[in-house]
CSV table of C-alpha atoms and ligand atoms in Angstrom, one decimal:
chain,number,residue,atom,x,y,z
J,1,MET,CA,23.5,51.4,15.1
J,2,THR,CA,22.9,49.5,11.9
J,3,PRO,CA,19.8,47.3,11.6
J,4,ASN,CA,22.1,44.3,12.0
J,5,ASP,CA,23.6,45.7,15.2
J,6,THR,CA,20.0,46.3,16.5
J,7,ALA,CA,19.0,42.8,15.7
J,8,LEU,CA,22.1,41.4,17.4
J,9,ALA,CA,21.4,43.5,20.5
J,10,GLN,CA,17.7,42.3,20.6
J,11,ALA,CA,18.9,38.7,20.2
J,12,GLN,CA,21.3,39.2,23.1
J,13,ALA,CA,18.5,40.5,25.3
J,14,HIS,CA,16.2,37.5,24.3
J,15,ASP,CA,19.0,35.0,25.0
J,16,ASN,CA,19.7,36.5,28.4
J,17,ALA,CA,16.1,36.2,29.3
J,18,ASP,CA,15.7,32.6,27.9
J,19,VAL,CA,14.9,30.2,30.7
J,20,LEU,CA,15.6,27.3,28.4
J,21,ALA,CA,19.0,28.5,27.3
J,22,ALA,CA,20.9,25.9,29.4
J,23,PHE,CA,19.4,23.0,27.3
J,24,ARG,CA,21.7,23.9,24.4
J,25,ALA,CA,24.7,22.5,26.4
J,26,ARG,CA,22.9,19.1,26.4
J,27,PHE,CA,23.4,18.7,22.7
J,28,ALA,CA,26.5,18.1,20.5
J,29,MET,CA,26.9,21.2,18.3
J,30,PRO,CA,28.2,20.4,14.8
J,31,ARG,CA,31.5,22.2,13.9
J,32,ASP,CA,33.4,23.0,10.8
J,33,GLU,CA,36.8,21.6,9.9
J,34,ARG,CA,38.5,24.3,11.9
J,35,GLY,CA,36.4,23.4,15.0
J,36,ALA,CA,34.1,26.5,14.9
J,37,GLU,CA,30.5,25.9,15.8
J,38,LEU,CA,28.2,25.9,12.8
J,39,ILE,CA,24.9,27.7,12.9
J,40,TYR,CA,22.6,24.7,12.8
J,41,LEU,CA,19.1,25.5,11.5
J,42,SER,CA,18.2,22.1,10.2
J,43,GLY,CA,16.4,20.5,13.2
J,44,HIS,CA,13.4,20.0,10.9
J,45,SER,CA,15.5,17.5,9.0
J,46,LEU,CA,17.9,15.9,11.5
J,47,GLY,CA,17.8,16.9,15.2
J,48,LEU,CA,21.1,17.3,17.0
J,49,MET,CA,22.6,14.5,19.1
J,50,PRO,CA,21.7,14.7,22.8
J,51,LEU,CA,25.0,14.1,24.6
J,52,SER,CA,23.3,11.6,26.9
J,53,ALA,CA,22.5,9.5,23.8
J,54,ARG,CA,26.1,8.3,23.8
J,55,GLU,CA,25.8,6.9,27.3
J,56,LEU,CA,22.4,5.2,26.7
J,57,LEU,CA,23.7,3.6,23.5
J,58,ALA,CA,26.9,2.6,25.2
J,59,GLN,CA,24.9,0.9,27.9
J,60,GLU,CA,23.0,-1.2,25.3
J,61,LEU,CA,26.3,-2.1,23.6
J,62,ASP,CA,27.7,-3.0,26.9
J,63,ASP,CA,24.7,-5.2,27.8
J,64,TRP,CA,24.9,-6.9,24.5
J,65,SER,CA,28.6,-7.6,25.0
J,66,ARG,CA,28.2,-8.8,28.6
J,67,LEU,CA,24.9,-10.6,28.4
J,68,ALA,CA,24.3,-11.4,24.7
J,69,VAL,CA,20.9,-13.1,24.5
J,70,LEU,CA,20.3,-12.7,28.2
J,71,GLY,CA,20.0,-9.0,27.7
J,72,HIS,CA,16.4,-9.6,26.4
J,73,GLU,CA,15.4,-10.4,30.0
J,74,HIS,CA,18.3,-9.1,32.2
J,75,GLY,CA,19.7,-6.0,30.5
J,76,ARG,CA,19.6,-2.7,32.5
J,77,ARG,CA,16.6,-2.0,30.4
J,78,PRO,CA,15.5,-5.5,29.2
J,79,TRP,CA,15.1,-5.5,25.5
J,80,VAL,CA,11.8,-7.5,25.3
J,81,PRO,CA,9.7,-4.7,26.7
J,82,TYR,CA,12.1,-2.0,25.6
J,83,HIS,CA,9.6,0.0,23.5
J,84,GLU,CA,7.5,0.6,26.6
J,85,ASN,CA,10.3,2.9,27.9
J,86,LEU,CA,9.4,5.3,25.1
J,87,THR,CA,5.6,5.2,25.4
J,88,ALA,CA,5.1,7.8,28.2
J,89,GLY,CA,7.3,10.4,26.6
J,90,LEU,CA,5.6,9.9,23.2
J,91,SER,CA,2.1,10.1,24.8
J,92,THR,CA,2.9,13.4,26.4
J,93,LEU,CA,4.3,14.9,23.2
J,94,THR,CA,1.4,13.7,21.1
J,95,GLY,CA,-1.4,14.3,23.5
J,96,SER,CA,-2.4,10.6,23.5
J,97,ARG,CA,-3.7,8.3,26.1
J,98,ALA,CA,-1.7,5.4,27.5
J,99,GLY,CA,-2.0,2.6,25.0
J,100,GLU,CA,-2.6,4.9,22.0
J,101,VAL,CA,1.0,5.3,21.0
J,102,VAL,CA,3.8,2.9,20.2
J,103,ALA,CA,7.4,3.4,19.0
J,104,MET,CA,8.1,1.1,16.0
J,105,ASN,CA,9.6,0.8,12.6
J,106,SER,CA,10.1,4.0,10.6
J,107,LEU,CA,7.6,6.4,9.2
J,108,THR,CA,6.7,5.0,5.7
J,109,VAL,CA,6.5,1.5,7.0
J,110,ASN,CA,4.1,2.7,9.7
J,111,LEU,CA,2.1,4.5,7.1
J,112,HIS,CA,1.7,1.3,5.2
J,113,LEU,CA,0.8,-0.6,8.3
J,114,MET,CA,-1.8,2.0,9.2
J,115,MET,CA,-3.2,2.1,5.7
J,116,ALA,CA,-3.5,-1.7,5.8
J,117,SER,CA,-6.0,-1.2,8.6
J,118,PHE,CA,-7.6,2.1,7.7
J,119,TYR,CA,-7.6,2.3,3.9
J,120,ARG,CA,-10.1,-0.4,3.0
J,121,PRO,CA,-11.6,0.7,-0.3
J,122,GLU,CA,-15.1,-0.7,-0.7
J,123,GLY,CA,-18.0,0.0,-3.1
J,124,ALA,CA,-18.1,3.6,-4.0
J,125,ARG,CA,-15.6,4.5,-1.2
J,126,THR,CA,-12.2,4.0,-2.9
J,127,LYS,CA,-10.4,7.3,-3.0
J,128,VAL,CA,-7.7,8.9,-0.9
J,129,LEU,CA,-7.5,12.7,-0.3
J,130,MET,CA,-4.1,14.1,0.4
J,131,GLU,CA,-2.1,17.3,-0.2
J,132,ALA,CA,-0.6,18.0,-3.5
J,133,GLY,CA,3.2,18.2,-3.2
J,134,ALA,CA,3.2,15.7,-0.4
J,135,PHE,CA,6.6,14.3,0.7
J,136,SER,CA,7.4,11.8,-2.0
J,137,SER,CA,7.5,8.8,0.3
J,138,ASP,CA,3.9,9.5,1.4
J,139,ARG,CA,2.7,9.8,-2.1
J,140,HIS,CA,4.5,6.6,-3.1
J,141,ALA,CA,3.0,4.8,-0.2
J,142,VAL,CA,-0.6,6.0,-0.9
J,143,ALA,CA,-0.3,5.4,-4.7
J,144,SER,CA,1.1,1.9,-4.1
J,145,GLN,CA,-1.6,1.0,-1.6
J,146,ILE,CA,-4.3,2.1,-4.1
J,147,ALA,CA,-2.6,0.0,-6.8
J,148,TRP,CA,-2.2,-2.9,-4.4
J,149,HIS,CA,-6.0,-2.9,-4.0
J,150,GLY,CA,-6.2,-3.3,-7.8
J,151,LEU,CA,-7.2,0.3,-8.4
J,152,ASP,CA,-5.7,3.0,-10.6
J,153,PRO,CA,-3.8,5.6,-8.5
J,154,GLU,CA,-4.4,8.3,-11.2
J,155,ALA,CA,-8.2,7.9,-10.7
J,156,HIS,CA,-8.3,7.3,-7.0
J,157,LEU,CA,-5.8,9.7,-5.5
J,158,ILE,CA,-7.1,13.2,-5.1
J,159,GLU,CA,-4.4,15.8,-4.4
J,160,LEU,CA,-5.4,19.2,-3.1
J,161,ALA,CA,-3.2,22.0,-4.1
J,162,PRO,CA,-3.1,25.6,-2.9
J,163,ARG,CA,-5.2,28.0,-5.0
J,164,SER,CA,-3.3,29.5,-7.9
J,165,GLY,CA,-0.9,32.2,-6.6
J,166,GLU,CA,-1.1,31.0,-3.0
J,167,ASP,CA,1.4,29.0,-1.1
J,168,THR,CA,-0.8,27.3,1.5
J,169,VAL,CA,-4.1,25.5,1.8
J,170,PRO,CA,-6.6,26.9,4.3
J,171,GLU,CA,-8.5,24.4,6.4
J,172,ALA,CA,-11.8,25.6,4.8
J,173,ALA,CA,-10.5,24.4,1.4
J,174,ILE,CA,-9.8,21.0,2.9
J,175,GLU,CA,-13.3,20.9,4.3
J,176,THR,CA,-14.7,21.9,0.9
J,177,ALA,CA,-12.7,19.1,-0.8
J,178,ILE,CA,-13.9,16.6,1.7
J,179,GLY,CA,-17.4,17.7,1.2
J,180,ALA,CA,-17.2,17.5,-2.5
J,181,HIS,CA,-15.7,14.0,-2.6
J,182,GLY,CA,-17.3,12.7,0.6
J,183,PRO,CA,-19.1,9.5,-0.4
J,184,GLN,CA,-16.1,8.4,-2.5
J,185,LEU,CA,-13.5,8.9,0.2
J,186,ALA,CA,-12.0,5.9,1.8
J,187,LEU,CA,-9.2,7.9,3.6
J,188,VAL,CA,-8.0,11.4,4.2
J,189,LEU,CA,-4.3,11.6,4.9
J,190,TRP,CA,-2.9,15.0,5.9
J,191,PRO,CA,0.3,16.3,7.3
J,192,GLY,CA,0.4,18.0,10.7
J,193,VAL,CA,2.9,20.4,9.3
J,194,GLN,CA,3.5,20.5,5.5
J,195,PHE,CA,7.2,19.7,4.9
J,196,ARG,CA,7.8,22.2,2.1
J,197,THR,CA,5.8,25.2,3.3
J,198,GLY,CA,5.9,24.8,7.1
J,199,GLN,CA,2.1,25.3,7.3
J,200,ALA,CA,0.6,23.8,10.5
J,201,PHE,CA,-2.9,22.4,10.3
J,202,ASP,CA,-5.8,22.2,12.8
J,203,LEU,CA,-6.0,18.4,13.1
J,204,ALA,CA,-9.3,18.3,15.0
J,205,ARG,CA,-11.0,20.4,12.3
J,206,ILE,CA,-9.7,18.1,9.5
J,207,ALA,CA,-10.7,15.0,11.5
J,208,ARG,CA,-14.2,16.4,12.1
J,209,ALA,CA,-14.6,17.1,8.4
J,210,ALA,CA,-13.4,13.6,7.4
J,211,HIS,CA,-15.6,11.9,10.0
J,212,GLY,CA,-18.5,14.0,8.9
J,213,ALA,CA,-18.1,12.5,5.5
J,214,GLY,CA,-17.9,9.0,7.0
J,215,CYS,CA,-14.3,8.6,6.2
J,216,PRO,CA,-11.2,7.7,8.4
J,217,VAL,CA,-8.4,10.2,8.8
J,218,GLY,CA,-4.7,9.8,9.4
J,219,PHE,CA,-1.9,12.3,10.0
J,220,ASP,CA,1.7,12.4,9.1
J,221,LEU,CA,3.3,14.1,12.0
J,222,ALA,CA,6.9,14.0,10.8
J,223,HIS,CA,7.3,17.7,11.1
J,224,SER,CA,4.9,18.2,14.0
J,225,VAL,CA,6.0,15.9,16.8
J,226,GLY,CA,8.4,17.7,19.2
J,227,ASN,CA,7.7,20.9,17.3
J,228,LEU,CA,4.1,21.7,18.2
J,229,PRO,CA,2.0,20.6,21.1
J,230,LEU,CA,-0.5,18.0,19.9
J,231,ALA,CA,-3.8,16.7,21.2
J,232,LEU,CA,-4.1,13.5,19.1
J,233,HIS,CA,-6.6,11.8,21.3
J,234,ASP,CA,-8.9,14.8,21.5
J,235,SER,CA,-8.5,15.5,17.8
J,236,GLY,CA,-10.3,12.2,17.1
J,237,ALA,CA,-7.8,11.2,14.5
J,238,ASP,CA,-8.0,7.5,13.6
J,239,PHE,CA,-4.2,7.1,13.3
J,240,ALA,CA,-1.0,9.1,13.0
J,241,VAL,CA,2.6,8.3,12.1
J,242,TRP,CA,5.9,10.0,12.6
J,243,CYS,CA,9.6,9.7,12.5
J,244,SER,CA,11.9,10.5,15.4
J,245,TYR,CA,15.0,11.9,13.7
J,246,LYS,CA,13.8,15.5,13.2
J,247,TYR,CA,12.5,17.5,16.2
J,248,LEU,CA,12.7,14.4,18.5
J,249,ASN,CA,16.5,14.1,18.1
J,250,GLY,CA,16.4,10.3,17.9
J,251,GLY,CA,19.3,10.1,15.5
J,252,PRO,CA,19.5,9.1,11.8
J,253,GLY,CA,17.1,6.2,11.0
J,254,ALA,CA,15.7,6.3,14.5
J,255,ILE,CA,12.7,4.2,15.5
J,256,GLY,CA,9.4,5.9,14.3
J,257,GLY,CA,6.1,6.2,16.1
J,258,CYS,CA,2.5,5.5,15.6
J,259,PHE,CA,-0.8,6.5,17.1
J,260,VAL,CA,-4.0,4.5,16.9
J,261,HIS,CA,-7.1,6.0,18.6
J,262,GLU,CA,-8.2,3.9,21.6
J,263,ARG,CA,-11.7,3.4,20.1
J,264,HIS,CA,-10.1,1.2,17.4
J,265,ALA,CA,-7.9,-0.8,19.8
J,266,ARG,CA,-11.0,-1.4,22.0
J,267,ALA,CA,-13.1,-2.6,19.0
J,268,GLN,CA,-10.4,-4.9,17.6
J,269,PRO,CA,-10.9,-8.6,18.0
J,270,ARG,CA,-8.2,-9.8,20.4
J,271,THR,CA,-8.1,-13.4,19.4
J,272,ARG,CA,-8.2,-13.6,15.6
J,273,HIS,CA,-7.1,-11.9,12.5
J,274,ALA,CA,-10.1,-10.2,11.0
J,275,GLY,CA,-11.2,-8.1,8.1
J,276,GLY,CA,-12.8,-4.7,8.0
J,277,ILE,CA,-11.9,-1.5,9.9
J,278,PRO,CA,-10.1,-1.8,12.3
J,279,GLY,CA,-9.8,-5.5,12.6
J,280,ALA,CA,-7.7,-5.8,9.5
J,281,ARG,CA,-4.1,-5.6,10.6
J,282,LEU,CA,-0.9,-6.9,9.3
J,283,THR,CA,0.5,-8.6,12.3
J,284,GLY,CA,3.7,-10.2,13.6
J,285,TRP,CA,4.8,-11.7,16.9
J,286,TRP,CA,5.5,-8.3,18.6
J,287,GLY,CA,1.8,-7.4,18.2
J,288,HIS,CA,0.9,-10.5,20.2
J,289,GLU,CA,0.0,-10.0,23.9
J,290,SER,CA,3.4,-10.0,25.7
J,291,GLU,CA,2.4,-12.5,28.4
J,292,THR,CA,1.9,-15.3,26.0
J,293,ARG,CA,4.0,-14.3,23.1
J,294,PHE,CA,6.8,-16.7,23.8
J,295,LEU,CA,4.5,-19.7,23.9
J,296,MET,CA,4.8,-19.3,20.2
J,297,GLU,CA,1.4,-20.7,19.6
J,298,PRO,CA,-0.1,-20.5,16.1
J,299,ALA,CA,-3.2,-18.6,17.3
J,300,PHE,CA,-2.8,-14.8,17.5
J,301,ARG,CA,-3.8,-12.9,20.6
J,302,ALA,CA,-3.5,-9.2,20.2
J,303,ALA,CA,-1.7,-6.9,22.7
J,304,ALA,CA,-3.8,-4.2,24.1
J,305,GLY,CA,-3.9,-0.8,22.3
J,306,ALA,CA,-1.6,0.4,19.6
J,307,ASP,CA,1.0,-2.2,20.7
J,308,ALA,CA,-1.0,-4.7,18.7
J,309,TRP,CA,0.1,-3.0,15.5
J,310,GLN,CA,3.8,-3.9,16.1
J,311,VAL,CA,5.2,-6.5,13.8
J,312,SER,CA,8.8,-7.1,14.7
J,313,ASN,CA,10.9,-6.8,17.8
J,314,PRO,CA,12.2,-3.2,18.2
J,315,PRO,CA,15.7,-2.0,17.1
J,316,ILE,CA,17.2,-1.2,20.5
J,317,LEU,CA,20.2,0.6,19.1
J,318,ALA,CA,17.9,2.9,17.0
J,319,ALA,CA,15.7,3.5,20.1
J,320,ALA,CA,18.2,4.3,22.9
J,321,PRO,CA,19.0,7.8,21.6
J,322,LEU,CA,15.3,8.6,21.5
J,323,LEU,CA,15.0,7.6,25.1
J,324,ALA,CA,17.8,10.1,25.9
J,325,SER,CA,16.0,12.8,24.0
J,326,LEU,CA,12.6,12.2,25.5
J,327,ALA,CA,14.1,12.6,28.9
J,328,ILE,CA,15.3,16.1,27.9
J,329,PHE,CA,11.9,16.9,26.5
J,330,ALA,CA,10.3,15.9,29.8
J,331,GLU,CA,12.6,18.3,31.7
J,332,ALA,CA,12.3,21.1,29.2
J,333,ASP,CA,8.5,20.8,28.9
J,334,LEU,CA,6.8,21.2,25.5
J,335,ALA,CA,4.7,24.1,26.6
J,336,ARG,CA,7.8,26.1,27.6
J,337,LEU,CA,9.5,25.0,24.4
J,338,ARG,CA,6.6,26.2,22.3
J,339,ALA,CA,6.5,29.5,24.0
J,340,LYS,CA,10.2,30.1,23.2
J,341,SER,CA,9.6,28.7,19.7
J,342,VAL,CA,6.9,31.3,18.9
J,343,LEU,CA,9.3,34.0,20.0
J,344,LEU,CA,12.3,32.6,18.2
J,345,THR,CA,10.6,31.9,14.9
J,346,GLY,CA,8.7,35.2,15.2
J,347,PHE,CA,12.1,37.0,15.6
J,348,MET,CA,13.4,35.3,12.5
J,349,ASP,CA,10.2,36.1,10.6
J,350,THR,CA,10.5,39.8,11.5
J,351,LEU,CA,14.2,40.0,10.4
J,352,VAL,CA,13.7,38.0,7.1
J,353,ARG,CA,10.5,39.9,6.2
J,354,ARG,CA,12.6,43.1,6.1
J,355,LEU,CA,14.4,41.7,3.1
J,356,ALA,CA,11.2,41.6,0.9
J,357,PRO,CA,10.7,41.7,-2.0
J,358,ARG,CA,14.1,39.9,-2.5
J,359,VAL,CA,12.8,37.1,-0.3
J,360,HIS,CA,9.3,35.8,0.2
J,361,ILE,CA,8.2,33.7,3.2
J,362,LEU,CA,5.8,30.9,2.2
J,363,THR,CA,5.1,29.9,5.8
J,364,PRO,CA,2.0,31.5,7.3
J,365,ALA,CA,2.8,34.6,9.4
J,366,ASP,CA,0.3,33.6,12.1
J,367,SER,CA,2.2,31.6,14.7
J,368,THR,CA,-0.8,29.3,15.3
J,369,GLN,CA,-0.4,28.1,11.7
J,370,ARG,CA,3.3,27.2,11.9
J,371,GLY,CA,5.9,25.5,14.1
J,372,CYS,CA,9.5,26.6,14.1
J,373,GLN,CA,10.2,26.2,10.4
J,374,LEU,CA,10.2,29.1,7.9
J,375,SER,CA,10.3,28.3,4.2
J,376,ILE,CA,11.9,31.1,2.2
J,377,ARG,CA,11.8,31.7,-1.6
J,378,ILE,CA,14.5,34.0,-3.1
J,379,ALA,CA,13.3,36.2,-5.9
J,380,GLY,CA,14.9,35.6,-9.3
J,381,GLY,CA,14.5,31.9,-9.8
J,382,THR,CA,16.1,28.6,-9.0
J,383,GLN,CA,19.7,29.5,-9.8
J,384,ARG,CA,19.6,32.7,-7.7
J,385,GLY,CA,18.0,30.8,-4.8
J,386,ARG,CA,20.5,28.0,-5.0
J,387,ALA,CA,23.4,30.5,-5.1
J,388,VAL,CA,22.1,32.2,-1.9
J,389,PHE,CA,21.7,28.8,-0.2
J,390,ASP,CA,25.3,27.8,-1.2
J,391,ALA,CA,26.6,31.1,0.1
J,392,LEU,CA,24.8,30.5,3.4
J,393,THR,CA,26.4,27.1,3.6
J,394,ALA,CA,29.8,28.5,2.9
J,395,ARG,CA,29.3,30.8,5.9
J,396,GLY,CA,28.7,27.9,8.2
J,397,ILE,CA,24.9,28.2,8.2
J,398,ILE,CA,23.3,24.8,7.9
J,399,CYS,CA,19.7,25.0,6.5
J,400,ASP,CA,18.3,23.0,3.6
J,401,TRP,CA,17.3,23.4,0.0
J,402,ARG,CA,14.1,22.0,-1.4
J,403,THR,CA,13.9,21.9,-5.2
J,404,PRO,CA,12.9,23.9,-7.1
J,405,ASP,CA,13.4,27.1,-5.1
J,406,ILE,CA,12.9,26.8,-1.3
J,407,ILE,CA,15.3,27.3,1.6
J,408,ARG,CA,14.0,25.9,4.8
J,409,VAL,CA,15.3,27.1,8.1
J,410,ALA,CA,14.2,26.0,11.6
J,411,PRO,CA,15.4,27.6,14.8
J,412,VAL,CA,14.8,24.9,17.3
J,413,PRO,CA,13.9,26.1,20.8
J,414,LEU,CA,15.8,23.2,22.6
J,415,TYR,CA,19.2,24.3,21.2
J,416,ASN,CA,19.1,27.3,19.0
J,417,ARG,CA,19.8,30.8,20.2
J,418,PHE,CA,18.3,34.1,19.2
J,419,ALA,CA,21.8,35.2,18.3
J,420,GLU,CA,22.0,32.5,15.7
J,421,VAL,CA,18.7,33.8,14.2
J,422,ALA,CA,20.2,37.3,14.0
J,423,GLN,CA,23.4,36.0,12.4
J,424,PHE,CA,21.4,34.1,9.9
J,425,ALA,CA,19.4,37.1,8.9
J,426,THR,CA,22.5,39.3,8.7
J,427,ALA,CA,24.2,36.8,6.5
J,428,LEU,CA,21.2,36.5,4.3
J,429,ALA,CA,21.0,40.3,3.9
J,430,GLU,CA,24.7,40.6,3.1
J,431,ILE,CA,24.5,37.8,0.5
J,432,LEU,CA,21.5,39.4,-1.2
J,433,GLU,CA,23.3,42.7,-1.2
J,434,ARG,CA,26.4,41.2,-2.9
J,435,GLN,CA,24.2,39.5,-5.5
J,436,GLN,CA,22.6,42.7,-6.6
F,501,LIG,C1,6.7,14.1,5.7
F,501,LIG,C2,7.6,12.9,5.6
F,501,LIG,N1,7.1,11.7,5.2
F,501,LIG,C3,7.9,10.6,5.0
F,501,LIG,C4,9.2,10.7,5.3
F,501,LIG,C5,10.1,9.5,5.1
F,501,LIG,O1,10.4,8.9,6.3
F,501,LIG,P1,11.1,7.4,6.5
F,501,LIG,O2,12.3,7.4,5.6
F,501,LIG,O3,11.4,7.4,7.9
F,501,LIG,O4,10.0,6.5,6.1
F,501,LIG,C6,9.8,11.9,5.7
F,501,LIG,C7,11.3,12.0,6.0
F,501,LIG,O5,11.8,13.0,6.2
F,501,LIG,C8,9.0,13.0,5.9
F,501,LIG,O6,9.5,14.2,6.2
């Protein structure tokens, strides 16, 4: 038996024992032009379509066509309180209490709204600490917020990079940086999982360090939610934001999400717009208490909890597919998904690591420090790496390329098989062999 045969046999055994295997059939598998299923390993970028999304979306279109404006009150799922349908599922996935999460807007917009409340530079506390190499949108948002407060982003944005020769940033280094800049920090913004390396962080530990320095902390959970179990409430985080089109399978441009710790919602003034943390909030009518919203009075009365941070009425057509996906998550159960994910990504790690030194995995080997994504660098530079990536694509393997030299792959426990992981590793080995 060749190593590839052995890997395929092992994969088969894992797939046969997989209690979650049936969930794959609940998703639309993308296919090539001849109708053959692609090997889809890009759930970290855009999750697959739950088949039930079509029906839920069709129901909303149907209600719109039959009821028009009356759908706000009389739709199957009335549109006025529609976002509430999403709250329980998001609370479970993020480890939040009722009232701490809300589905709204999209990620970067939510980040701006959160920074409007939680980045309040004052006196010597003006700086933001974030990771170097952050997702561009996060950096743009932070830099523009700093500038919007009349400050110079170059001087007020502290970006923590891995130590020279290392790929990842240990939590101890974050604690050290927070300690070093403590009295100057107005905000720590950190990812739950770093998008380029796949490194997962201990949110509670970072929150403790930030709070110890007297500074609020927020998390970008784009690559965490639906991927790793989260305990946002217990972590003590002040806020968190995420998108729903990756592991949450909410569809392209799906409605995003937001967490505000209940201590802030409790402390907020209900009946006025106010300054300071956390009273400062950019508001709109959807953040108004729902019972009196339609009185349309000039005075603002905040909704309870994170709902108060809503601005506009929710995009129903961008929310219905998420509802379909959250129902699947509730059935599958995140703890079971995580158990499969540790095995699935561990299997991929083992197979890919055999190809060293021609490939290098940037993602930590310790499963507690990663979700399902592995980030792989091909030895020999950008061109070589890109050629490998293109060859994988030509073989019907959908992963993604991050400039300058990283291939990201994510076997997603809801719909990927161990066999696909083995096929990916075999293809990678063959492509590298041919490139010798
Ligand atoms: C880490 C991170 N931040 C921000 C964004 C931007 O998201 P949006 O376009 O929904 O604002 C993404 C999108 O993939 C992301 O992965």
